[in-house]
Amino acid sequence: MKITHFDLNLFLRDYWQKRPLLIRNPWNEWRNPLDPDELAGLACEEGVESRLITRDADHLAMESGPLAEERFGELGSAPCTLLVQAVDQHAPEVAGLIEPFRFVPDWRIDDVMVSYATDGGGVGAHFDQYDVFLVQGLGKRRWRVGPRCDSATPLLPHDDLRLIADFEATDDWLLEPGDILYVPPCFAHDGVAVGDDCMTYSIGFRAPSRAELVENWCEHQVDGMLEEDRYADPDLSLQANPGEITAPAIDRLHAMVMEALSDRDAFARWFGLFNSLPKYPETDWRPEEPIGTQDVQALLAHSVPLSRNPASRFSFIRQQDETILLFVDGHCFEGTGEAALLAEQLCAERAMVVDSRLAESAPAVALIETLIGQGSLAFDGED
Ligand code: SIN
Ligand code: CO
């Protein structure tokens, strides 16, 4: 499925991170990619993040998954919503939904959350920290969108949900299959299913918080610091009041911190790695049997297609000397020449046939072998 009736440049200029936009069915043809039953099945699986939200009069209650299968039979007629996170990691058709949104770089993309709701079901008025494209898959949902919120916006007291206390909508839209609502970070929104069998696909983005960056970059740098790397003052001179921490001392202390954190190249390498860490690190995607070097060579020589694990995070940084740093699931690979070209292709395409001559390239074969071994890549038909 492709988005064909949509001006990306105009969208980036006027709406991205600025204001909400309703995009009426821009697809060449829209088909709902996942069955409600398959979604319910995923919500019962260990290692899949899911929530069930039920409405009783005006009160919303939340349960975290995995859910017991019997739970679905007990729901009765009260409005409810089932939400499953990162469905793209488990259903290729849902992973395919990310492709049209790759006009935003991969490192900013988080996952596809899928919701299923019965008539009147919804998660309540709230705001998220991230951009989201809400694609209506099946049935209808009424979306009301409000102003931009922040940490000072009053919330209703609730143990599990961050619901806005005085939600006032500025827009009110009924979405039908194929329609897309773009909501920038922090804009209030409230979606309520109109009729049963309402499925919504949230293409969710991510943006590191300053706190997260500072904390993790500092922690990384601290790991490599030596005990003896310490404040020193061999030039100490007498000062009038021994109680004063003088300006030169502060300058020197401040410089110790800033110098340790300001190495841009080291930061780039660290960030690539940090950003490529898997969303669910406890999930083990490694194949049962590691692939051998000769098998990799033979499959490459026969132009067997390669597919990335949809759960894997691939990105690269081009260094000044044209070396490529490839980051995959928390690992860094440095390459030049044909290995660098291969790294770029792996980052550009989620499924691909690579040049069969790479079978002769030891670095390319080694890279593919390692990526297959860590569960980030597979030859088609060789799981
Ligand atoms: C939903 O799909 O019901 C909720 C999505 C959202 O508001 O972020
Ligand atoms: Co939301």
mmCIF file of C-alpha atoms and ligand atoms in Angstrom:
data_model
loop_
_atom_site.group_PDB
_atom_site.id
_atom_site.type_symbol
_atom_site.label_atom_id
_atom_site.label_comp_id
_atom_site.label_asym_id
_atom_site.label_seq_id
_atom_site.Cartn_x
_atom_site.Cartn_y
_atom_site.Cartn_z
ATOM 1 C CA MET A 1 0.000 0.000 0.000
ATOM 2 C CA LYS A 2 1.329 3.392 -0.939
ATOM 3 C CA ILE A 3 0.497 6.958 0.009
ATOM 4 C CA THR A 4 -0.005 8.645 -3.334
ATOM 5 C CA HIS A 5 -2.160 11.710 -2.747
ATOM 6 C CA PHE A 6 -0.049 13.670 -0.329
ATOM 7 C CA ASP A 7 2.519 16.454 -0.659
ATOM 8 C CA LEU A 8 5.383 15.515 1.693
ATOM 9 C CA ASN A 9 7.332 18.752 1.322
ATOM 10 C CA LEU A 10 4.273 20.790 2.142
ATOM 11 C CA PHE A 11 3.528 18.554 5.118
ATOM 12 C CA LEU A 12 7.062 18.895 6.530
ATOM 13 C CA ARG A 13 6.997 22.653 6.027
ATOM 14 C CA ASP A 14 3.571 23.417 7.454
ATOM 15 C CA TYR A 15 2.554 20.601 9.819
ATOM 16 C CA TRP A 16 5.378 18.318 11.039
ATOM 17 C CA GLN A 17 5.941 19.145 14.743
ATOM 18 C CA LYS A 18 3.758 22.235 14.308
ATOM 19 C CA ARG A 19 0.054 21.446 14.065
ATOM 20 C CA PRO A 20 -2.355 18.540 13.654
ATOM 21 C CA LEU A 21 -3.590 17.535 10.214
ATOM 22 C CA LEU A 22 -6.376 15.307 8.990
ATOM 23 C CA ILE A 23 -5.381 13.506 5.798
ATOM 24 C CA ARG A 24 -8.377 11.940 4.057
ATOM 25 C CA ASN A 25 -7.546 8.529 2.599
ATOM 26 C CA PRO A 26 -4.317 9.293 0.686
ATOM 27 C CA TRP A 27 -3.613 5.618 -0.172
ATOM 28 C CA ASN A 28 -3.634 4.130 -3.658
ATOM 29 C CA GLU A 29 -5.823 1.440 -2.071
ATOM 30 C CA TRP A 30 -6.431 0.816 1.609
ATOM 31 C CA ARG A 31 -6.680 -2.664 3.134
ATOM 32 C CA ASN A 32 -6.813 -3.274 6.873
ATOM 33 C CA PRO A 33 -3.494 -5.086 7.491
ATOM 34 C CA LEU A 34 -4.364 -7.110 10.630
ATOM 35 C CA ASP A 35 -7.302 -9.193 11.821
ATOM 36 C CA PRO A 36 -8.817 -8.281 15.218
ATOM 37 C CA ASP A 37 -8.326 -11.949 16.245
ATOM 38 C CA GLU A 38 -4.618 -11.792 15.498
ATOM 39 C CA LEU A 39 -4.329 -8.668 17.637
ATOM 40 C CA ALA A 40 -6.138 -10.386 20.511
ATOM 41 C CA GLY A 41 -3.747 -13.347 20.125
ATOM 42 C CA LEU A 42 -0.715 -11.044 20.419
ATOM 43 C CA ALA A 43 -2.151 -9.454 23.579
ATOM 44 C CA CYS A 44 -2.091 -12.907 25.215
ATOM 45 C CA GLU A 45 1.598 -13.480 24.433
ATOM 46 C CA GLU A 46 4.379 -13.171 26.969
ATOM 47 C CA GLY A 47 6.908 -10.516 25.914
ATOM 48 C CA VAL A 48 4.331 -8.443 24.004
ATOM 49 C CA GLU A 49 3.358 -5.152 25.635
ATOM 50 C CA SER A 50 -0.426 -4.716 25.760
ATOM 51 C CA ARG A 51 -3.177 -2.950 27.691
ATOM 52 C CA LEU A 52 -6.896 -3.361 28.014
ATOM 53 C CA ILE A 53 -8.958 -0.299 28.857
ATOM 54 C CA THR A 54 -12.581 -0.661 29.868
ATOM 55 C CA ARG A 55 -15.129 2.065 30.486
ATOM 56 C CA ASP A 56 -17.660 1.856 33.277
ATOM 57 C CA ALA A 57 -19.935 4.933 33.180
ATOM 58 C CA ASP A 58 -17.351 7.728 33.150
ATOM 59 C CA HIS A 59 -14.509 5.764 34.721
ATOM 60 C CA LEU A 60 -11.730 4.192 32.667
ATOM 61 C CA ALA A 61 -9.890 1.190 34.095
ATOM 62 C CA MET A 62 -6.611 -0.214 32.764
ATOM 63 C CA GLU A 63 -5.197 -3.725 32.883
ATOM 64 C CA SER A 64 -1.712 -4.614 31.626
ATOM 65 C CA GLY A 65 -1.113 -7.668 29.453
ATOM 66 C CA PRO A 66 -0.387 -10.407 28.760
ATOM 67 C CA LEU A 67 -4.123 -11.107 28.997
ATOM 68 C CA ALA A 68 -5.688 -14.492 29.643
ATOM 69 C CA GLU A 69 -7.705 -15.676 26.625
ATOM 70 C CA GLU A 70 -10.817 -16.037 28.819
ATOM 71 C CA ARG A 71 -10.650 -12.307 29.552
ATOM 72 C CA PHE A 72 -12.116 -11.501 26.120
ATOM 73 C CA GLY A 73 -15.198 -13.641 26.834
ATOM 74 C CA GLU A 74 -15.905 -11.761 30.080
ATOM 75 C CA LEU A 75 -15.993 -8.281 28.579
ATOM 76 C CA GLY A 76 -19.741 -8.043 27.922
ATOM 77 C CA SER A 77 -21.091 -4.968 26.194
ATOM 78 C CA ALA A 78 -19.185 -2.226 28.084
ATOM 79 C CA PRO A 79 -16.996 -0.111 25.759
ATOM 80 C CA CYS A 80 -13.421 -1.329 25.723
ATOM 81 C CA THR A 81 -10.141 -0.866 23.910
ATOM 82 C CA LEU A 82 -7.279 -3.266 23.476
ATOM 83 C CA LEU A 83 -3.903 -1.694 22.703
ATOM 84 C CA VAL A 84 -0.847 -3.637 21.589
ATOM 85 C CA GLN A 85 2.563 -1.997 21.285
ATOM 86 C CA ALA A 86 5.169 -2.716 18.580
ATOM 87 C CA VAL A 87 2.917 -4.951 16.484
ATOM 88 C CA ASP A 88 5.285 -4.244 13.579
ATOM 89 C CA GLN A 89 7.796 -6.594 15.273
ATOM 90 C CA HIS A 90 5.373 -9.511 14.987
ATOM 91 C CA ALA A 91 3.226 -8.918 11.901
ATOM 92 C CA PRO A 92 5.001 -8.162 8.573
ATOM 93 C CA GLU A 93 1.863 -6.517 7.116
ATOM 94 C CA VAL A 94 1.898 -4.048 10.009
ATOM 95 C CA ALA A 95 5.664 -3.480 9.630
ATOM 96 C CA GLY A 96 4.871 -2.574 6.013
ATOM 97 C CA LEU A 97 2.809 0.357 7.299
ATOM 98 C CA ILE A 98 6.016 2.102 8.410
ATOM 99 C CA GLU A 99 7.399 2.295 4.864
ATOM 100 C CA PRO A 100 5.253 5.267 3.680
ATOM 101 C CA PHE A 101 6.303 7.238 6.765
ATOM 102 C CA ARG A 102 10.042 6.868 6.172
ATOM 103 C CA PHE A 103 10.133 10.453 4.931
ATOM 104 C CA VAL A 104 11.030 10.873 8.607
ATOM 105 C CA PRO A 105 14.407 9.196 9.291
ATOM 106 C CA ASP A 106 14.356 5.685 10.761
ATOM 107 C CA TRP A 107 16.146 6.717 13.941
ATOM 108 C CA ARG A 108 13.101 8.858 14.827
ATOM 109 C CA ILE A 109 10.611 6.009 14.318
ATOM 110 C CA ASP A 110 9.517 3.994 17.337
ATOM 111 C CA ASP A 111 6.839 1.432 16.568
ATOM 112 C CA VAL A 112 3.320 0.741 15.353
ATOM 113 C CA MET A 113 0.808 0.412 18.157
ATOM 114 C CA VAL A 114 -2.497 -1.145 17.163
ATOM 115 C CA SER A 115 -5.778 -0.635 18.971
ATOM 116 C CA TYR A 116 -9.075 -2.441 18.701
ATOM 117 C CA ALA A 117 -12.178 -0.877 20.238
ATOM 118 C CA THR A 118 -15.852 -1.644 20.603
ATOM 119 C CA ASP A 119 -18.490 1.089 20.250
ATOM 120 C CA GLY A 120 -17.681 3.975 22.605
ATOM 121 C CA GLY A 121 -14.216 2.591 23.455
ATOM 122 C CA GLY A 122 -11.222 4.905 23.796
ATOM 123 C CA VAL A 123 -8.291 5.740 26.032
ATOM 124 C CA GLY A 124 -9.606 9.155 27.127
ATOM 125 C CA ALA A 125 -8.332 12.663 26.426
ATOM 126 C CA HIS A 126 -4.550 12.741 26.767
ATOM 127 C CA PHE A 127 -1.358 13.990 25.205
ATOM 128 C CA ASP A 128 1.758 12.113 24.147
ATOM 129 C CA GLN A 129 5.379 13.289 24.090
ATOM 130 C CA TYR A 130 5.856 12.125 20.526
ATOM 131 C CA ASP A 131 4.527 12.690 17.029
ATOM 132 C CA VAL A 132 2.014 10.130 15.859
ATOM 133 C CA PHE A 133 0.172 9.257 12.653
ATOM 134 C CA LEU A 134 -3.137 7.648 13.595
ATOM 135 C CA VAL A 135 -4.218 5.529 10.651
ATOM 136 C CA GLN A 136 -7.831 4.360 10.757
ATOM 137 C CA GLY A 137 -7.706 0.716 9.700
ATOM 138 C CA LEU A 138 -11.188 -0.646 10.167
ATOM 139 C CA GLY A 139 -14.474 0.878 11.330
ATOM 140 C CA LYS A 140 -14.837 4.483 12.409
ATOM 141 C CA ARG A 141 -13.371 6.645 15.130
ATOM 142 C CA ARG A 142 -14.277 10.164 16.162
ATOM 143 C CA TRP A 143 -11.169 12.155 16.973
ATOM 144 C CA ARG A 144 -11.317 15.392 18.873
ATOM 145 C CA VAL A 145 -8.086 17.358 18.984
ATOM 146 C CA GLY A 146 -7.265 20.164 21.405
ATOM 147 C CA PRO A 147 -4.479 22.631 22.139
ATOM 148 C CA ARG A 148 -0.828 21.945 22.957
ATOM 149 C CA CYS A 149 -0.300 20.801 26.568
ATOM 150 C CA ASP A 150 2.763 20.635 28.822
ATOM 151 C CA SER A 151 3.879 19.473 32.283
ATOM 152 C CA ALA A 152 1.683 22.168 33.848
ATOM 153 C CA THR A 153 -1.559 20.926 32.189
ATOM 154 C CA PRO A 154 -3.959 19.737 34.944
ATOM 155 C CA LEU A 155 -4.586 15.982 34.882
ATOM 156 C CA LEU A 156 -7.383 13.944 36.425
ATOM 157 C CA PRO A 157 -6.353 11.865 39.436
ATOM 158 C CA HIS A 158 -5.843 8.334 38.054
ATOM 159 C CA ASP A 159 -3.448 5.559 39.022
ATOM 160 C CA ASP A 160 -2.683 4.333 35.515
ATOM 161 C CA LEU A 161 -3.770 6.907 32.945
ATOM 162 C CA ARG A 162 -2.690 10.473 32.338
ATOM 163 C CA LEU A 163 -6.042 11.989 31.441
ATOM 164 C CA ILE A 164 -6.470 15.719 30.807
ATOM 165 C CA ALA A 165 -8.784 17.371 33.351
ATOM 166 C CA ASP A 166 -10.395 20.078 31.207
ATOM 167 C CA PHE A 167 -10.223 18.858 27.655
ATOM 168 C CA GLU A 168 -11.635 21.281 25.139
ATOM 169 C CA ALA A 169 -11.555 20.279 21.512
ATOM 170 C CA THR A 170 -10.648 22.698 18.766
ATOM 171 C CA ASP A 171 -11.283 20.149 15.980
ATOM 172 C CA ASP A 172 -13.705 17.266 15.666
ATOM 173 C CA TRP A 173 -13.335 14.693 12.892
ATOM 174 C CA LEU A 174 -14.851 11.321 12.014
ATOM 175 C CA LEU A 175 -12.194 9.042 10.552
ATOM 176 C CA GLU A 176 -13.017 6.214 8.169
ATOM 177 C CA PRO A 177 -10.763 3.414 6.886
ATOM 178 C CA GLY A 178 -7.613 4.804 5.274
ATOM 179 C CA ASP A 179 -7.925 8.264 6.839
ATOM 180 C CA ILE A 180 -4.888 9.503 8.777
ATOM 181 C CA LEU A 181 -4.706 11.979 11.629
ATOM 182 C CA TYR A 182 -1.292 13.500 12.332
ATOM 183 C CA VAL A 183 -0.852 14.704 15.923
ATOM 184 C CA PRO A 184 2.376 16.538 16.872
ATOM 185 C CA PRO A 185 3.919 16.078 20.347
ATOM 186 C CA CYS A 186 1.858 17.313 23.302
ATOM 187 C CA PHE A 187 -1.363 18.128 21.404
ATOM 188 C CA ALA A 188 -4.425 16.933 23.336
ATOM 189 C CA HIS A 189 -6.437 14.232 21.559
ATOM 190 C CA ASP A 190 -9.342 11.942 22.317
ATOM 191 C CA GLY A 191 -10.478 9.138 20.029
ATOM 192 C CA VAL A 192 -13.762 7.309 20.559
ATOM 193 C CA ALA A 193 -14.880 4.326 18.481
ATOM 194 C CA VAL A 194 -18.098 4.918 16.553
ATOM 195 C CA GLY A 195 -19.562 1.441 16.159
ATOM 196 C CA ASP A 196 -17.769 -1.847 16.858
ATOM 197 C CA ASP A 197 -14.671 -3.257 15.162
ATOM 198 C CA CYS A 198 -12.684 -0.033 15.244
ATOM 199 C CA MET A 199 -8.994 -0.546 14.553
ATOM 200 C CA THR A 200 -6.426 2.241 14.659
ATOM 201 C CA TYR A 201 -2.726 1.976 13.777
ATOM 202 C CA SER A 202 -0.463 4.488 15.526
ATOM 203 C CA ILE A 203 2.819 5.060 13.720
ATOM 204 C CA GLY A 204 4.718 6.412 16.708
ATOM 205 C CA PHE A 205 7.944 8.400 16.694
ATOM 206 C CA ARG A 206 10.577 8.954 19.334
ATOM 207 C CA ALA A 207 12.802 11.840 20.327
ATOM 208 C CA PRO A 208 15.354 11.524 23.105
ATOM 209 C CA SER A 209 14.771 13.822 26.038
ATOM 210 C CA ARG A 210 17.647 16.075 27.063
ATOM 211 C CA ALA A 211 17.669 14.319 30.463
ATOM 212 C CA GLU A 212 17.991 10.906 28.827
ATOM 213 C CA LEU A 213 20.818 12.080 26.557
ATOM 214 C CA VAL A 214 22.780 13.782 29.327
ATOM 215 C CA GLU A 215 22.331 10.886 31.737
ATOM 216 C CA ASN A 216 23.348 8.173 29.306
ATOM 217 C CA TRP A 217 26.174 10.054 27.562
ATOM 218 C CA CYS A 218 27.637 10.986 30.955
ATOM 219 C CA GLU A 219 27.326 7.423 32.189
ATOM 220 C CA HIS A 220 29.111 6.188 29.061
ATOM 221 C CA GLN A 221 31.970 8.672 29.469
ATOM 222 C CA VAL A 222 32.265 8.028 33.208
ATOM 223 C CA ASP A 223 32.802 4.320 32.530
ATOM 224 C CA GLY A 224 36.123 5.091 30.860
ATOM 225 C CA MET A 225 37.450 7.521 33.485
ATOM 226 C CA LEU A 226 40.365 6.749 35.759
ATOM 227 C CA GLU A 227 40.500 7.257 39.528
ATOM 228 C CA GLU A 228 43.615 9.400 39.179
ATOM 229 C CA ASP A 229 41.977 11.682 36.600
ATOM 230 C CA ARG A 230 41.225 14.266 39.248
ATOM 231 C CA TYR A 231 41.254 17.972 40.085
ATOM 232 C CA ALA A 232 44.833 19.182 40.522
ATOM 233 C CA ASP A 233 46.250 22.544 41.510
ATOM 234 C CA PRO A 234 50.052 22.515 41.363
ATOM 235 C CA ASP A 235 49.837 26.278 40.753
ATOM 236 C CA LEU A 236 47.966 26.944 44.004
ATOM 237 C CA SER A 237 48.594 30.404 45.413
ATOM 238 C CA LEU A 238 47.570 31.995 48.703
ATOM 239 C CA GLN A 239 44.020 33.282 48.892
ATOM 240 C CA ALA A 240 42.602 35.875 51.310
ATOM 241 C CA ASN A 241 39.770 33.748 52.671
ATOM 242 C CA PRO A 242 40.314 29.977 52.877
ATOM 243 C CA GLY A 243 36.520 29.585 52.827
ATOM 244 C CA GLU A 244 36.197 30.810 49.239
ATOM 245 C CA ILE A 245 35.906 28.518 46.204
ATOM 246 C CA THR A 246 37.550 30.934 43.808
ATOM 247 C CA ALA A 247 36.512 31.701 40.230
ATOM 248 C CA PRO A 248 39.663 30.070 38.746
ATOM 249 C CA ALA A 249 38.917 26.894 40.733
ATOM 250 C CA ILE A 250 35.356 26.865 39.408
ATOM 251 C CA ASP A 251 36.651 27.464 35.859
ATOM 252 C CA ARG A 252 38.962 24.491 36.165
ATOM 253 C CA LEU A 253 36.253 22.222 37.636
ATOM 254 C CA HIS A 254 33.744 23.274 34.994
ATOM 255 C CA ALA A 255 36.301 22.656 32.234
ATOM 256 C CA MET A 256 36.910 19.140 33.592
ATOM 257 C CA VAL A 257 33.254 18.356 33.049
ATOM 258 C CA MET A 258 32.812 20.118 29.719
ATOM 259 C CA GLU A 259 35.990 18.663 28.161
ATOM 260 C CA ALA A 260 34.948 15.171 29.140
ATOM 261 C CA LEU A 261 31.617 15.562 27.354
ATOM 262 C CA SER A 262 32.450 17.645 24.322
ATOM 263 C CA ASP A 263 34.117 15.085 22.019
ATOM 264 C CA ARG A 264 31.702 15.192 19.052
ATOM 265 C CA ASP A 265 33.062 12.096 17.284
ATOM 266 C CA ALA A 266 32.887 10.004 20.438
ATOM 267 C CA PHE A 267 29.392 11.370 21.025
ATOM 268 C CA ALA A 268 28.296 10.422 17.495
ATOM 269 C CA ARG A 269 29.566 6.872 17.916
ATOM 270 C CA TRP A 270 27.924 6.552 21.318
ATOM 271 C CA PHE A 271 24.620 8.028 20.135
ATOM 272 C CA GLY A 272 24.404 5.702 17.133
ATOM 273 C CA LEU A 273 24.852 2.753 19.457
ATOM 274 C CA PHE A 274 22.498 4.054 22.121
ATOM 275 C CA ASN A 275 19.768 4.863 19.594
ATOM 276 C CA SER A 276 20.009 1.411 18.003
ATOM 277 C CA LEU A 277 19.390 -0.466 21.253
ATOM 278 C CA PRO A 278 16.390 -2.779 20.798
ATOM 279 C CA LYS A 279 13.018 -1.663 22.176
ATOM 280 C CA TYR A 280 12.616 -5.009 23.954
ATOM 281 C CA PRO A 281 16.172 -6.169 24.763
ATOM 282 C CA GLU A 282 14.963 -9.303 26.539
ATOM 283 C CA THR A 283 13.544 -10.760 23.294
ATOM 284 C CA ASP A 284 16.048 -13.158 21.766
ATOM 285 C CA TRP A 285 15.773 -13.215 17.960
ATOM 286 C CA ARG A 286 18.924 -15.260 17.302
ATOM 287 C CA PRO A 287 18.528 -18.249 14.966
ATOM 288 C CA GLU A 288 18.684 -21.700 16.518
ATOM 289 C CA GLU A 289 21.692 -22.621 14.376
ATOM 290 C CA PRO A 290 24.273 -19.978 13.466
ATOM 291 C CA ILE A 291 24.896 -19.700 9.727
ATOM 292 C CA GLY A 292 28.321 -20.658 8.383
ATOM 293 C CA THR A 293 30.593 -18.464 6.260
ATOM 294 C CA GLN A 294 30.327 -20.778 3.256
ATOM 295 C CA ASP A 295 26.527 -20.755 3.426
ATOM 296 C CA VAL A 296 26.552 -16.952 3.435
ATOM 297 C CA GLN A 297 28.830 -16.940 0.396
ATOM 298 C CA ALA A 298 26.683 -19.455 -1.481
ATOM 299 C CA LEU A 299 23.403 -17.666 -0.751
ATOM 300 C CA LEU A 300 24.909 -14.311 -1.736
ATOM 301 C CA ALA A 301 26.295 -15.792 -4.962
ATOM 302 C CA HIS A 302 22.770 -17.076 -5.762
ATOM 303 C CA SER A 303 21.216 -13.646 -5.112
ATOM 304 C CA VAL A 304 18.948 -14.952 -2.342
ATOM 305 C CA PRO A 305 17.100 -11.927 -0.873
ATOM 306 C CA LEU A 306 17.931 -10.691 2.617
ATOM 307 C CA SER A 307 15.347 -9.289 5.032
ATOM 308 C CA ARG A 308 15.912 -7.251 8.129
ATOM 309 C CA ASN A 309 14.263 -8.384 11.328
ATOM 310 C CA PRO A 310 11.394 -5.850 11.700
ATOM 311 C CA ALA A 311 12.337 -5.583 15.389
ATOM 312 C CA SER A 312 15.894 -4.535 14.514
ATOM 313 C CA ARG A 313 17.137 -0.991 14.463
ATOM 314 C CA PHE A 314 19.525 -0.158 11.619
ATOM 315 C CA SER A 315 21.192 3.220 11.125
ATOM 316 C CA PHE A 316 24.535 4.585 9.984
ATOM 317 C CA ILE A 317 26.772 7.594 10.425
ATOM 318 C CA ARG A 318 29.122 8.743 7.681
ATOM 319 C CA GLN A 319 32.460 9.851 9.092
ATOM 320 C CA GLN A 320 34.656 12.540 7.613
ATOM 321 C CA ASP A 321 37.073 10.002 6.108
ATOM 322 C CA GLU A 322 34.055 8.341 4.353
ATOM 323 C CA THR A 323 34.175 5.393 6.761
ATOM 324 C CA ILE A 324 30.670 4.213 7.615
ATOM 325 C CA LEU A 325 29.678 3.374 11.159
ATOM 326 C CA LEU A 326 26.780 0.927 10.981
ATOM 327 C CA PHE A 327 24.657 0.529 14.108
ATOM 328 C CA VAL A 328 22.430 -2.471 14.521
ATOM 329 C CA ASP A 329 20.674 -3.435 17.742
ATOM 330 C CA GLY A 330 23.318 -1.979 20.043
ATOM 331 C CA HIS A 331 26.337 -3.087 17.982
ATOM 332 C CA CYS A 332 28.668 -0.925 15.894
ATOM 333 C CA PHE A 333 30.421 -2.061 12.692
ATOM 334 C CA GLU A 334 32.997 0.089 10.971
ATOM 335 C CA GLY A 335 33.407 -0.297 7.223
ATOM 336 C CA THR A 336 34.942 1.147 4.087
ATOM 337 C CA GLY A 337 34.581 0.360 0.381
ATOM 338 C CA GLU A 338 32.132 -2.423 -0.473
ATOM 339 C CA ALA A 339 31.333 -3.122 3.196
ATOM 340 C CA ALA A 340 30.353 0.545 3.581
ATOM 341 C CA LEU A 341 28.138 0.359 0.485
ATOM 342 C CA LEU A 342 26.532 -2.789 1.863
ATOM 343 C CA ALA A 343 25.923 -1.028 5.203
ATOM 344 C CA GLU A 344 24.173 1.811 3.392
ATOM 345 C CA GLN A 345 21.981 -0.598 1.440
ATOM 346 C CA LEU A 346 21.056 -2.457 4.635
ATOM 347 C CA CYS A 347 19.949 0.845 6.143
ATOM 348 C CA ALA A 348 18.034 2.025 3.098
ATOM 349 C CA GLU A 349 16.021 -1.121 2.385
ATOM 350 C CA ARG A 350 14.221 -3.459 4.718
ATOM 351 C CA ALA A 351 14.313 -6.316 2.220
ATOM 352 C CA MET A 352 16.843 -6.501 -0.582
ATOM 353 C CA VAL A 353 18.952 -8.494 -2.987
ATOM 354 C CA VAL A 354 22.573 -7.443 -2.620
ATOM 355 C CA ASP A 355 25.212 -7.547 -5.352
ATOM 356 C CA SER A 356 26.164 -11.229 -5.795
ATOM 357 C CA ARG A 357 29.826 -10.195 -6.146
ATOM 358 C CA LEU A 358 29.794 -9.483 -2.399
ATOM 359 C CA ALA A 359 30.171 -13.263 -1.969
ATOM 360 C CA GLU A 360 33.855 -12.604 -2.771
ATOM 361 C CA SER A 361 34.231 -9.824 -0.194
ATOM 362 C CA ALA A 362 35.457 -11.103 3.171
ATOM 363 C CA PRO A 363 34.317 -7.984 5.143
ATOM 364 C CA ALA A 364 30.833 -8.047 3.554
ATOM 365 C CA VAL A 365 30.404 -11.774 4.187
ATOM 366 C CA ALA A 366 31.604 -11.345 7.789
ATOM 367 C CA LEU A 367 29.166 -8.484 8.367
ATOM 368 C CA ILE A 368 26.208 -10.453 7.019
ATOM 369 C CA GLU A 369 27.217 -13.528 9.003
ATOM 370 C CA THR A 370 27.401 -11.497 12.225
ATOM 371 C CA LEU A 371 24.085 -9.746 11.603
ATOM 372 C CA ILE A 372 22.373 -13.068 10.916
ATOM 373 C CA GLY A 373 23.983 -14.539 14.039
ATOM 374 C CA GLN A 374 22.639 -11.765 16.246
ATOM 375 C CA GLY A 375 19.123 -12.134 14.761
ATOM 376 C CA SER A 376 19.041 -8.789 12.951
ATOM 377 C CA LEU A 377 19.030 -10.152 9.409
ATOM 378 C CA ALA A 378 18.025 -13.346 7.607
ATOM 379 C CA PHE A 379 18.167 -14.817 4.129
ATOM 380 C CA ASP A 380 14.615 -15.371 2.925
ATOM 381 C CA GLY A 381 13.479 -18.899 3.677
ATOM 382 C CA GLU A 382 16.352 -19.537 6.125
ATOM 383 C CA ASP A 383 14.948 -18.701 9.579
HETATM 384 C C1 SIN B 1 -5.957 4.547 20.243
HETATM 385 O O1 SIN B 1 -5.558 3.999 19.220
HETATM 386 O O2 SIN B 1 -7.053 4.278 20.721
HETATM 387 C C2 SIN B 1 -5.160 5.573 20.976
HETATM 388 C C3 SIN B 1 -4.007 6.098 20.246
HETATM 389 C C4 SIN B 1 -3.511 7.389 20.861
HETATM 390 O O3 SIN B 1 -4.276 8.223 21.243
HETATM 391 O O4 SIN B 1 -2.300 7.637 20.956
HETATM 392 CO CO CO B 2 -2.265 9.371 22.024
#
